[in-house]
């Protein structure tokens, strides 16, 4: 089985695949101090929770934005005695990236682009609600061509509460109306609906820049808060929380061909 790792700045998503089937998935905080031994113990606990043996893992594929943890995850692969592939530098030959500096494109964005094109068709636009809100654009040829990066919902909320002492932590829920009737609702409108409105505006601009093909571009939401934001906009054709993990799997499979 393939163990796919999507290492974000805030959370790490882990998926266990048997062929194309996602057998099980987990999320854990991204801790920059973790060693390979601590990561190994975490994995052991997750697998034991569902009665799965770590011995069933035959390969580990990794996409990450935290360089110092790359070495530790590679060490986990060594401990498990399985091959390790890093999306990006190891996989450029099987991915389509049309950017001035391909090496600068985040591995998660490459994985999103591959999965979007393979599973939903091209052109497509991925909106990934993680630590940052990323928009990844795949053109009609199936190539990743760029996108946008904006502060994520968590970052926006942290910045607001740290600069405005009267604003306590507000639950990330969809407000009933665009006019907040109290402070909590007003913050939810600004953060959640505001993020949805940003996505709508940027998707519209991207469609226009793609030209005639952009009118039929599929728009996919992914990331930890995708479900929340998707509940207050109709801009998304699909919500796929596992898109990045699926992209890692697809890239791994291409490497084996």
XYZ file of N, CA and C in Angstrom:
771
model
N 0.843 -1.200 0.000
C 0.000 0.000 0.000
C 0.878 1.250 0.000
N 0.360 2.303 -0.591
C 1.074 3.576 -0.642
C 0.641 4.459 0.518
N 1.605 5.023 1.225
C 1.330 6.017 2.255
C 1.649 7.386 1.671
N 0.625 8.214 1.501
C 0.790 9.553 0.940
C 0.770 10.578 2.065
N 1.732 11.496 2.041
C 1.879 12.517 3.076
C 1.760 13.894 2.447
N 0.777 14.670 2.908
C 0.616 16.059 2.478
C 0.949 16.941 3.676
N 2.174 17.452 3.688
C 2.685 18.198 4.843
C 2.461 19.692 4.635
N 1.499 20.251 5.369
C 1.238 21.682 5.321
C 1.896 22.392 6.487
N 1.802 23.700 6.479
C 2.404 24.484 7.566
C 1.693 24.272 8.893
N 0.392 24.012 8.837
C -0.409 23.887 10.051
C -0.809 22.458 10.337
N -1.228 21.732 9.296
C -1.674 20.358 9.466
C -0.992 19.445 8.460
N -0.874 18.181 8.844
C -0.347 17.147 7.956
C -1.461 16.146 7.684
N -1.768 15.952 6.399
C -2.768 14.964 5.998
C -2.044 13.703 5.557
N -2.540 12.567 5.994
C -1.932 11.272 5.703
C -2.996 10.378 5.082
N -2.677 9.742 3.966
C -3.625 8.855 3.316
C -2.989 7.520 2.987
N -3.695 6.439 3.264
C -3.226 5.094 2.938
C -4.043 4.581 1.761
N -3.347 4.275 0.656
C -4.018 3.848 -0.570
C -3.705 2.389 -0.890
N -4.749 1.672 -1.265
C -4.604 0.345 -1.844
C -5.004 0.486 -3.311
N -4.030 0.653 -4.196
C -4.333 1.040 -5.562
C -4.928 2.431 -5.560
N -6.082 2.611 -6.195
C -6.730 3.919 -6.236
C -7.679 4.143 -5.058
N -7.860 3.114 -4.235
C -8.793 3.217 -3.111
C -8.111 3.844 -1.896
N -8.729 4.898 -1.375
C -8.249 5.491 -0.132
C -8.785 4.665 1.022
N -7.916 3.863 1.616
C -8.322 2.939 2.671
C -8.627 3.682 3.955
N -7.757 4.638 4.315
C -7.936 5.389 5.552
C -7.144 6.690 5.440
N -7.603 7.706 6.141
C -6.869 8.979 6.158
C -6.897 9.562 7.558
N -5.883 10.345 7.859
C -5.746 10.974 9.168
C -5.227 12.393 8.987
N -5.463 13.231 9.985
C -4.865 14.571 10.045
C -4.221 14.752 11.411
N -3.062 15.393 11.407
C -2.403 15.698 12.671
C -1.739 17.064 12.555
N -1.482 17.732 13.678
C -0.804 19.023 13.617
C 0.600 18.861 13.042
N 1.046 19.855 12.307
C 2.427 19.876 11.831
C 3.300 20.483 12.914
N 4.135 19.660 13.499
C 5.038 20.088 14.566
C 6.460 20.075 14.017
N 7.067 21.255 13.922
C 8.384 21.379 13.310
C 9.478 20.707 14.135
N 9.162 20.325 15.378
C 10.177 19.703 16.233
C 10.146 18.180 16.161
N 9.189 17.611 15.453
C 9.077 16.152 15.393
C 10.317 15.526 14.759
N 10.751 14.427 15.331
C 11.824 13.618 14.759
C 11.193 12.424 14.015
N 12.016 11.710 13.284
C 11.503 10.532 12.568
C 10.925 9.511 13.522
N 11.495 9.397 14.720
C 10.983 8.437 15.697
C 9.594 8.833 16.188
N 9.401 10.138 16.430
C 8.081 10.599 16.874
C 7.038 10.416 15.774
N 7.418 10.695 14.538
C 6.502 10.488 13.418
C 6.154 9.011 13.268
N 7.150 8.164 13.443
C 6.930 6.715 13.344
C 5.939 6.256 14.410
N 6.102 6.754 15.627
C 5.193 6.383 16.716
C 3.773 6.857 16.418
N 3.652 8.070 15.880
C 2.325 8.589 15.503
C 1.661 7.659 14.487
N 2.414 7.309 13.459
C 1.877 6.422 12.435
C 1.435 5.093 13.033
N 2.260 4.550 13.897
C 1.948 3.266 14.527
C 0.621 3.350 15.282
N 0.422 4.456 15.991
C -0.823 4.640 16.732
C -2.028 4.748 15.818
N -1.897 5.503 14.735
C -3.011 5.652 13.790
C -3.368 4.307 13.167
N -2.356 3.553 12.766
C -2.607 2.274 12.122
C -3.243 1.283 13.099
N -2.724 1.242 14.320
C -3.272 0.315 15.314
C -4.723 0.652 15.639
N -5.082 1.932 15.582
C -6.441 2.357 15.883
C -7.454 1.699 14.940
N -7.009 1.410 13.702
C -7.908 0.797 12.725
C -7.502 -0.629 12.375
N -6.636 -1.217 13.186
C -6.260 -2.605 12.983
C -5.473 -2.853 11.721
N -4.660 -1.869 11.323
C -3.851 -1.991 10.115
C -2.387 -2.124 10.533
N -1.642 -2.947 9.825
C -0.227 -3.133 10.132
C 0.630 -2.194 9.287
N 1.604 -1.558 9.914
C 2.545 -0.718 9.166
C 3.337 -1.528 8.152
N 3.418 -2.834 8.363
C 4.143 -3.694 7.429
C 3.476 -3.743 6.065
N 2.224 -3.295 5.971
C 1.516 -3.284 4.693
C 1.929 -2.113 3.805
N 2.626 -1.135 4.377
C 3.079 0.013 3.588
C 4.237 -0.414 2.691
N 4.099 -0.181 1.399
C 5.139 -0.582 0.444
C 5.905 0.597 -0.131
N 5.395 1.819 0.092
C 6.082 3.017 -0.419
C 5.532 4.241 0.296
N 6.330 5.301 0.329
C 5.912 6.553 0.947
C 6.147 7.677 -0.052
N 5.078 8.413 -0.381
C 5.168 9.557 -1.294
C 4.836 10.823 -0.520
N 5.627 11.852 -0.718
C 5.625 13.013 0.169
C 5.500 14.304 -0.638
N 4.587 15.174 -0.222
C 4.513 16.537 -0.749
C 4.495 17.465 0.449
N 5.457 18.363 0.536
C 5.543 19.179 1.741
C 6.073 20.573 1.507
N 5.681 21.476 2.417
C 6.131 22.867 2.345
C 6.998 23.238 3.544
N 7.421 22.219 4.338
C 8.267 22.471 5.506
C 9.569 21.698 5.301
N 10.593 22.334 4.740
C 11.813 21.608 4.351
C 12.469 20.831 5.477
N 12.456 21.370 6.709
C 13.180 20.693 7.785
C 12.539 19.358 8.165
N 11.255 19.153 7.816
C 10.608 17.889 8.124
C 10.758 16.864 7.008
N 11.233 17.298 5.853
C 11.457 16.360 4.746
C 12.440 15.271 5.172
N 13.529 15.664 5.818
C 14.530 14.705 6.256
C 13.935 13.689 7.230
N 13.059 14.161 8.110
C 12.484 13.265 9.115
C 11.531 12.249 8.472
N 10.723 12.698 7.522
C 9.821 11.763 6.842
C 10.612 10.783 5.974
N 11.695 11.265 5.389
C 12.550 10.340 4.639
C 13.128 9.285 5.589
N 13.450 9.706 6.806
C 13.940 8.767 7.806
C 12.894 7.738 8.190
N 11.619 8.147 8.215
C 10.538 7.190 8.482
C 10.513 6.114 7.404
N 10.660 6.535 6.143
C 10.679 5.565 5.043
C 11.829 4.575 5.213
N 12.981 5.079 5.648
C 14.130 4.195 5.883
C 13.797 3.195 6.994
N 13.172 3.686 8.074
C 12.796 2.790 9.168
C 11.810 1.722 8.716
N 10.916 2.087 7.804
C 9.934 1.133 7.304
C 10.512 0.244 6.205
N 11.681 0.638 5.687
C 12.318 -0.139 4.626
C 11.593 -0.062 3.299
N 11.029 1.146 2.968
C 10.249 1.303 1.739
C 10.798 2.474 0.918
N 10.531 2.492 -0.384
C 10.974 3.621 -1.219
C 10.295 4.915 -0.803
N 10.984 6.041 -1.048
C 10.489 7.372 -0.701
C 10.564 8.252 -1.943
N 9.470 8.913 -2.274
C 9.447 9.829 -3.420
C 8.934 11.183 -2.961
N 9.658 12.235 -3.335
C 9.255 13.598 -3.014
C 8.636 14.251 -4.242
N 7.393 14.671 -4.129
C 6.740 15.358 -5.239
C 7.476 16.671 -5.507
N 7.777 16.904 -6.762
C 8.526 18.101 -7.141
C 9.815 17.708 -7.799
N 10.897 17.729 -7.034
C 12.223 17.456 -7.596
C 12.338 16.036 -8.141
N 11.720 15.067 -7.479
C 11.826 13.673 -7.906
C 10.862 13.318 -9.029
N 9.849 14.160 -9.247
C 8.730 13.748 -10.100
C 8.471 14.679 -11.281
N 9.393 15.583 -11.559
C 9.167 16.590 -12.597
C 8.866 15.974 -13.958
N 9.441 14.804 -14.237
C 9.283 14.185 -15.552
C 7.857 13.702 -15.808
N 7.055 13.508 -14.754
C 5.711 12.968 -14.951
C 4.621 13.980 -14.619
N 4.983 15.235 -14.401
C 4.003 16.278 -14.136
C 4.125 17.370 -15.187
N 3.033 18.084 -15.394
C 2.989 19.136 -16.402
C 2.956 20.494 -15.712
N 4.059 21.208 -15.775
C 4.158 22.529 -15.156
C 4.686 23.505 -16.189
N 3.905 24.528 -16.484
C 4.315 25.576 -17.414
C 4.427 26.869 -16.623
N 5.578 27.041 -15.988
C 5.842 28.219 -15.158
C 7.276 28.664 -15.399
N 7.578 29.970 -15.248
C 8.935 30.461 -15.496
C 9.983 29.761 -14.639
N 9.623 29.423 -13.406
C 10.560 28.770 -12.493
C 9.865 27.559 -11.856
N 9.807 26.447 -12.564
C 9.063 25.273 -12.078
C 9.495 24.795 -10.705
N 10.779 24.943 -10.381
C 11.273 24.456 -9.093
C 10.677 25.231 -7.918
N 10.126 26.422 -8.183
C 9.557 27.236 -7.123
C 8.094 26.908 -6.833
N 7.493 26.084 -7.683
C 6.074 25.741 -7.501
C 5.940 24.749 -6.355
N 5.074 25.046 -5.395
C 4.896 24.184 -4.239
C 4.435 22.790 -4.623
N 4.947 21.792 -3.909
C 4.595 20.400 -4.211
C 3.102 20.153 -4.061
N 2.468 20.796 -3.078
C 1.026 20.618 -2.893
C 0.254 21.169 -4.078
N 0.750 22.248 -4.671
C 0.065 22.848 -5.824
C 0.207 21.946 -7.051
N 1.366 21.325 -7.196
C 1.553 20.371 -8.293
C 0.602 19.190 -8.125
N 0.516 18.672 -6.904
C -0.380 17.544 -6.645
C -1.830 17.923 -6.914
N -2.235 19.115 -6.489
C -3.599 19.580 -6.752
C -3.880 19.638 -8.249
N -2.923 20.168 -9.007
C -3.113 20.315 -10.448
C -3.249 18.958 -11.126
N -2.399 18.011 -10.737
C -2.452 16.672 -11.327
C -3.799 16.013 -11.029
N -4.242 16.089 -9.779
C -5.505 15.451 -9.403
C -6.690 16.125 -10.076
N -6.670 17.444 -10.147
C -7.782 18.166 -10.767
C -7.928 17.776 -12.230
N -6.814 17.756 -12.960
C -6.864 17.419 -14.382
C -7.297 15.973 -14.600
N -6.780 15.074 -13.754
C -7.064 13.643 -13.923
C -8.495 13.287 -13.521
N -8.966 13.868 -12.420
C -10.253 13.462 -11.860
C -11.423 14.307 -12.347
N -11.154 15.572 -12.701
C -12.248 16.483 -13.056
C -12.105 17.112 -14.440
N -10.971 16.914 -15.079
C -10.776 17.421 -16.422
C -10.074 18.764 -16.450
N -9.641 19.131 -17.647
C -8.954 20.402 -17.849
C -9.696 21.209 -18.921
N -9.763 22.538 -18.716
C -9.129 23.320 -17.653
C -9.866 23.176 -16.321
N -9.172 23.507 -15.261
C -9.769 23.467 -13.931
C -9.081 24.470 -13.023
N -9.787 24.827 -11.963
C -9.284 25.792 -10.982
C -9.481 25.176 -9.603
N -8.405 25.059 -8.857
C -8.473 24.507 -7.495
C -8.335 25.652 -6.497
N -9.222 25.688 -5.520
C -9.103 26.637 -4.409
C -8.841 25.813 -3.156
N -7.640 25.945 -2.619
C -7.176 25.127 -1.498
C -7.153 25.974 -0.234
N -8.052 25.661 0.702
C -8.189 26.436 1.935
C -7.321 25.815 3.020
N -6.066 26.194 3.064
C -5.139 25.716 4.076
C -4.623 26.883 4.897
N -3.358 26.788 5.341
C -2.745 27.902 6.051
C -2.821 29.161 5.203
N -2.515 29.012 3.920
C -2.810 30.034 2.926
C -3.989 29.554 2.097
N -4.681 30.488 1.448
C -5.692 30.115 0.462
C -5.038 30.194 -0.903
N -4.825 29.031 -1.518
C -4.158 28.956 -2.823
C -5.175 28.712 -3.921
N -5.004 29.400 -5.040
C -5.744 29.087 -6.246
C -4.751 28.539 -7.257
N -5.005 27.327 -7.737
C -4.123 26.648 -8.684
C -4.876 26.468 -9.995
N -4.255 26.877 -11.088
C -4.938 26.907 -12.380
C -4.311 25.895 -13.331
N -5.170 25.056 -13.920
C -4.758 24.081 -14.932
C -5.388 24.504 -16.255
N -4.578 24.674 -17.291
C -5.126 25.116 -18.571
C -5.707 23.948 -19.358
N -6.203 24.229 -20.548
C -6.882 23.209 -21.348
C -5.955 22.075 -21.760
N -4.638 22.302 -21.744
C -3.670 21.253 -22.091
C -3.405 20.314 -20.916
N -3.892 20.694 -19.713
C -3.607 19.917 -18.515
C -2.365 20.371 -17.778
N -1.842 21.548 -18.112
C -0.639 22.083 -17.478
C -1.001 23.023 -16.333
N -0.271 22.902 -15.227
C -0.343 23.920 -14.175
C 0.328 25.172 -14.710
N -0.372 26.323 -14.669
C 0.192 27.555 -15.244
C 0.343 28.680 -14.234
N -0.089 28.477 -12.992
C 0.051 29.538 -12.002
C -1.189 29.641 -11.144
N -1.384 30.790 -10.524
C -2.544 30.978 -9.668
C -2.384 32.159 -8.741
N -2.858 31.998 -7.521
C -2.828 33.087 -6.552
C -2.624 32.517 -5.159
N -2.044 33.317 -4.289
C -1.855 32.945 -2.884
C -2.351 34.094 -2.021
N -3.256 33.786 -1.100
C -3.798 34.794 -0.180
C -3.712 34.259 1.239
N -3.792 35.142 2.241
C -3.794 34.651 3.625
C -4.961 33.693 3.845
N -4.707 32.629 4.589
C -5.757 31.665 4.881
C -6.710 32.178 5.939
N -7.796 31.439 6.127
C -8.811 31.855 7.092
C -8.226 31.939 8.497
N -7.420 30.940 8.873
C -6.825 30.947 10.204
C -5.907 32.135 10.422
N -5.082 32.438 9.418
C -4.180 33.584 9.515
C -4.976 34.876 9.656
N -6.027 35.022 8.849
C -6.847 36.232 8.905
C -7.497 36.388 10.272
N -8.000 35.278 10.821
C -8.640 35.322 12.124
C -7.629 35.661 13.219
N -6.454 35.061 13.154
C -5.411 35.341 14.148
C -4.987 36.800 14.098
N -4.818 37.332 12.893
C -4.405 38.732 12.745
C -5.471 39.677 13.295
N -6.725 39.354 13.015
C -7.814 40.212 13.480
C -7.901 40.216 15.000
N -7.840 39.026 15.607
C -7.986 38.948 17.060
C -6.773 39.520 17.782
N -5.582 39.427 17.179
C -4.387 39.948 17.832
C -4.320 41.472 17.788
N -4.959 42.070 16.799
C -4.929 43.531 16.662
C -6.160 44.208 17.258
N -7.203 43.431 17.507
C -8.435 43.998 18.065
C -8.761 43.233 19.347
N -8.429 43.834 20.481
C -8.487 43.141 21.761
C -9.887 42.644 22.122
N -10.927 43.313 21.626
C -12.289 42.937 22.008
C -12.828 41.745 21.201
N -12.075 41.331 20.200
C -12.539 40.224 19.374
C -11.949 38.916 19.888
N -12.781 38.149 20.562
C -12.335 36.846 21.055
C -12.359 35.845 19.895
N -11.938 34.630 20.170
C -11.960 33.597 19.146
C -13.399 33.331 18.710
N -13.605 33.337 17.416
C -14.945 33.170 16.850
C -14.994 31.842 16.106
N -16.034 31.016 16.316
C -16.126 29.752 15.582
C -16.290 29.997 14.087
N -15.583 29.177 13.291
C -15.641 29.338 11.843
C -16.886 28.657 11.297
N -17.995 29.377 11.324
C -19.270 28.873 10.853
C -19.855 29.840 9.835
N -20.727 29.302 8.988
C -21.362 30.147 7.970
C -22.469 30.968 8.624
N -22.403 32.295 8.542
C -23.467 33.121 9.119
C -24.732 33.033 8.277
N -25.863 33.308 8.908
C -27.151 33.203 8.210
C -27.369 34.349 7.235
N -26.752 35.488 7.498
C -26.998 36.672 6.672
C -25.685 37.407 6.420
N -25.682 38.222 5.387
C -24.497 39.023 5.073
C -24.383 40.254 5.959
N -25.439 40.562 6.690
C -25.394 41.671 7.655
C -25.319 41.056 9.046
N -24.131 41.097 9.636
C -23.977 40.541 10.973
C -24.696 41.382 12.000
N -25.490 40.745 12.852
C -26.292 41.482 13.835
C -25.594 41.617 15.179
N -24.441 40.967 15.329
C -23.628 41.127 16.534
C -22.174 40.929 16.129
N -21.268 41.044 17.085
C -19.847 40.995 16.760
C -19.443 39.644 16.178
N -19.922 38.557 16.789
C -19.565 37.229 16.295
C -20.030 37.050 14.863
N -21.278 37.391 14.580
C -21.799 37.259 13.225
C -21.034 38.151 12.247
N -20.704 39.349 12.691
C -19.995 40.277 11.811
C -18.618 39.728 11.422
N -17.933 39.122 12.387
C -16.631 38.521 12.086
C -16.802 37.331 11.150
N -17.813 36.523 11.389
C -18.053 35.373 10.509
C -18.373 35.816 9.092
N -19.143 36.874 8.958
C -19.432 37.417 7.625
C -18.134 37.857 6.958
N -17.328 38.610 7.699
C -16.099 39.122 7.117
C -15.104 38.043 6.761
N -14.952 37.063 7.633
C -13.943 36.025 7.412
C -14.445 34.933 6.469
N -15.594 34.320 6.793
C -16.067 33.182 6.000
C -16.673 33.654 4.684
N -17.669 34.531 4.756
C -18.262 35.034 3.516
C -17.257 35.847 2.709
N -16.399 36.569 3.419
C -15.379 37.343 2.716
C -14.431 36.460 1.927
N -14.054 35.319 2.519
C -13.197 34.365 1.806
C -13.925 33.784 0.597
N -15.209 33.474 0.774
C -16.001 32.962 -0.348
C -16.098 34.004 -1.457
N -16.316 35.252 -1.078
C -16.422 36.321 -2.083
C -15.099 36.511 -2.820
N -13.983 36.405 -2.089
C -12.677 36.493 -2.739
C -12.511 35.376 -3.752
N -12.905 34.158 -3.350
C -12.808 33.025 -4.274
C -13.659 33.273 -5.507
N -14.875 33.751 -5.319
C -15.754 34.040 -6.453
C -15.125 35.059 -7.390
N -14.575 36.127 -6.813
C -13.985 37.171 -7.640
C -12.764 36.705 -8.404
N -11.876 35.971 -7.727
C -10.662 35.510 -8.398
C -10.969 34.431 -9.440
N -11.901 33.547 -9.124
C -12.283 32.526 -10.101
C -12.846 33.189 -11.354
N -13.671 34.220 -11.174
C -14.223 34.931 -12.318
C -13.149 35.578 -13.175
N -12.175 36.195 -12.551
C -11.078 36.821 -13.291
C -10.230 35.776 -14.013
N -9.982 34.652 -13.336
C -9.187 33.589 -13.956
C -9.918 33.018 -15.171
N -11.224 32.803 -15.027
C -12.007 32.310 -16.166
C -11.839 33.235 -17.376
N -11.913 34.527 -17.134
C -11.786 35.479 -18.242
C -10.403 35.418 -18.866
N -9.368 35.263 -18.035
C -8.005 35.200 -18.574
C -7.754 33.907 -19.344
N -8.465 32.843 -18.986
C -8.330 31.587 -19.717
C -9.011 31.658 -21.083
N -9.863 32.652 -21.270
C -10.527 32.830 -22.557
C -11.715 31.902 -22.713
N -11.960 31.485 -23.938
C -13.143 30.679 -24.241
C -13.179 29.384 -23.429
N -12.014 28.751 -23.244
C -11.996 27.485 -22.501
C -12.330 27.687 -21.024
N -12.087 28.888 -20.510
C -12.320 29.144 -19.102
C -13.775 29.062 -18.693
N -14.675 29.209 -19.651
C -16.100 29.163 -19.333
C -16.503 27.788 -18.820
N -15.788 26.749 -19.262
C -16.124 25.383 -18.854
C -15.178 24.823 -17.805
N -14.314 25.663 -17.259
C -13.352 25.178 -16.264
C -14.076 24.684 -15.018
N -13.685 23.496 -14.553
C -14.228 22.956 -13.310
C -13.531 23.637 -12.125
N -14.304 23.967 -11.100
C -13.759 24.645 -9.922
C -13.897 23.704 -8.733
N -12.764 23.381 -8.125
C -12.738 22.391 -7.039
C -12.239 23.043 -5.766
N -12.962 22.845 -4.677
C -12.533 23.316 -3.363
C -11.899 22.163 -2.603
N -10.788 22.442 -1.938
C -10.148 21.441 -1.097
C -9.530 22.144 0.108
N -8.951 21.349 1.010
C -8.360 21.926 2.214
C -9.284 21.802 3.409
N -8.733 22.045 4.573
C -9.440 21.787 5.824
C -10.753 22.519 5.999
N -10.858 23.750 5.496
C -12.074 24.547 5.688
C -12.890 24.670 4.415
N -12.606 23.809 3.439
C -13.324 23.890 2.162
C -14.827 23.707 2.352
N -15.209 22.755 3.202
C -16.624 22.496 3.401
C -17.363 23.679 3.980
N -16.720 24.407 4.897
C -17.353 25.572 5.512
C -17.585 26.658 4.461
N -16.548 26.998 3.717
C -16.661 28.079 2.738
C -17.627 27.693 1.619
N -17.595 26.427 1.207
C -18.459 25.985 0.109
C -19.934 26.115 0.443
N -20.261 26.158 1.724
C -21.660 26.272 2.126
C -22.229 27.674 1.934
N -21.386 28.634 1.578
C -21.922 29.986 1.376
C -21.564 30.548 0.001
N -21.335 29.665 -0.964
C -21.088 30.109 -2.336
C -21.448 28.982 -3.296
N -21.798 29.353 -4.508
C -22.099 28.368 -5.541
C -21.003 28.324 -6.590
N -19.842 28.878 -6.284
C -18.765 28.947 -7.271
C -18.105 27.589 -7.505
N -18.239 26.658 -6.561
C -17.538 25.378 -6.667
C -18.400 24.321 -7.344
N -17.801 23.616 -8.281
C -18.455 22.468 -8.900
C -18.264 21.209 -8.055
N -17.168 21.153 -7.316
C -16.854 19.968 -6.513
C -16.164 20.409 -5.223
N -16.404 19.656 -4.163
C -15.638 19.790 -2.919
C -14.963 18.451 -2.687
N -13.638 18.455 -2.680
C -12.863 17.218 -2.556
C -11.776 17.419 -1.509
N -12.069 16.968 -0.293
C -11.139 17.180 0.818
C -9.837 16.405 0.637
N -9.848 15.379 -0.194
C -8.665 14.522 -0.346
C -7.937 14.796 -1.666
N -8.180 15.915 -2.302
C -7.624 16.166 -3.634
C -6.100 16.092 -3.642
N -5.454 16.704 -2.669
C -3.992 16.717 -2.657
C -3.436 15.316 -2.471
N -4.023 14.549 -1.569
C -3.575 13.165 -1.373
C -3.771 12.349 -2.651
N -4.887 12.562 -3.327
C -5.115 11.855 -4.582
C -4.071 12.247 -5.628
N -3.697 13.519 -5.648
C -2.655 13.953 -6.579
C -1.317 13.299 -6.289
N -0.984 13.172 -5.011
C 0.260 12.491 -4.635
C 0.226 11.040 -5.115
N -0.934 10.389 -4.905
C -1.079 8.998 -5.376
C -0.900 8.906 -6.888
N -1.536 9.783 -7.629
C -1.467 9.732 -9.085
C -0.046 9.958 -9.585
N 0.670 10.870 -8.931
C 2.058 11.127 -9.321
C 2.917 9.886 -9.045
N 2.686 9.252 -7.879
C 3.419 8.044 -7.555
C 3.165 6.965 -8.613
N 1.916 6.790 -8.987
C 1.574 5.768 -9.973
C 2.263 6.043 -11.313
N 2.329 7.291 -11.706
C 3.014 7.639 -12.961
C 4.501 7.308 -12.877
N 5.064 7.471 -11.685
C 6.489 7.159 -11.525
C 6.763 5.667 -11.707
N 5.741 4.840 -11.487
C 5.932 3.397 -11.589
C 5.744 2.875 -13.018
N 5.200 3.711 -13.892
C 4.894 3.264 -15.248
C 6.146 3.262 -16.125
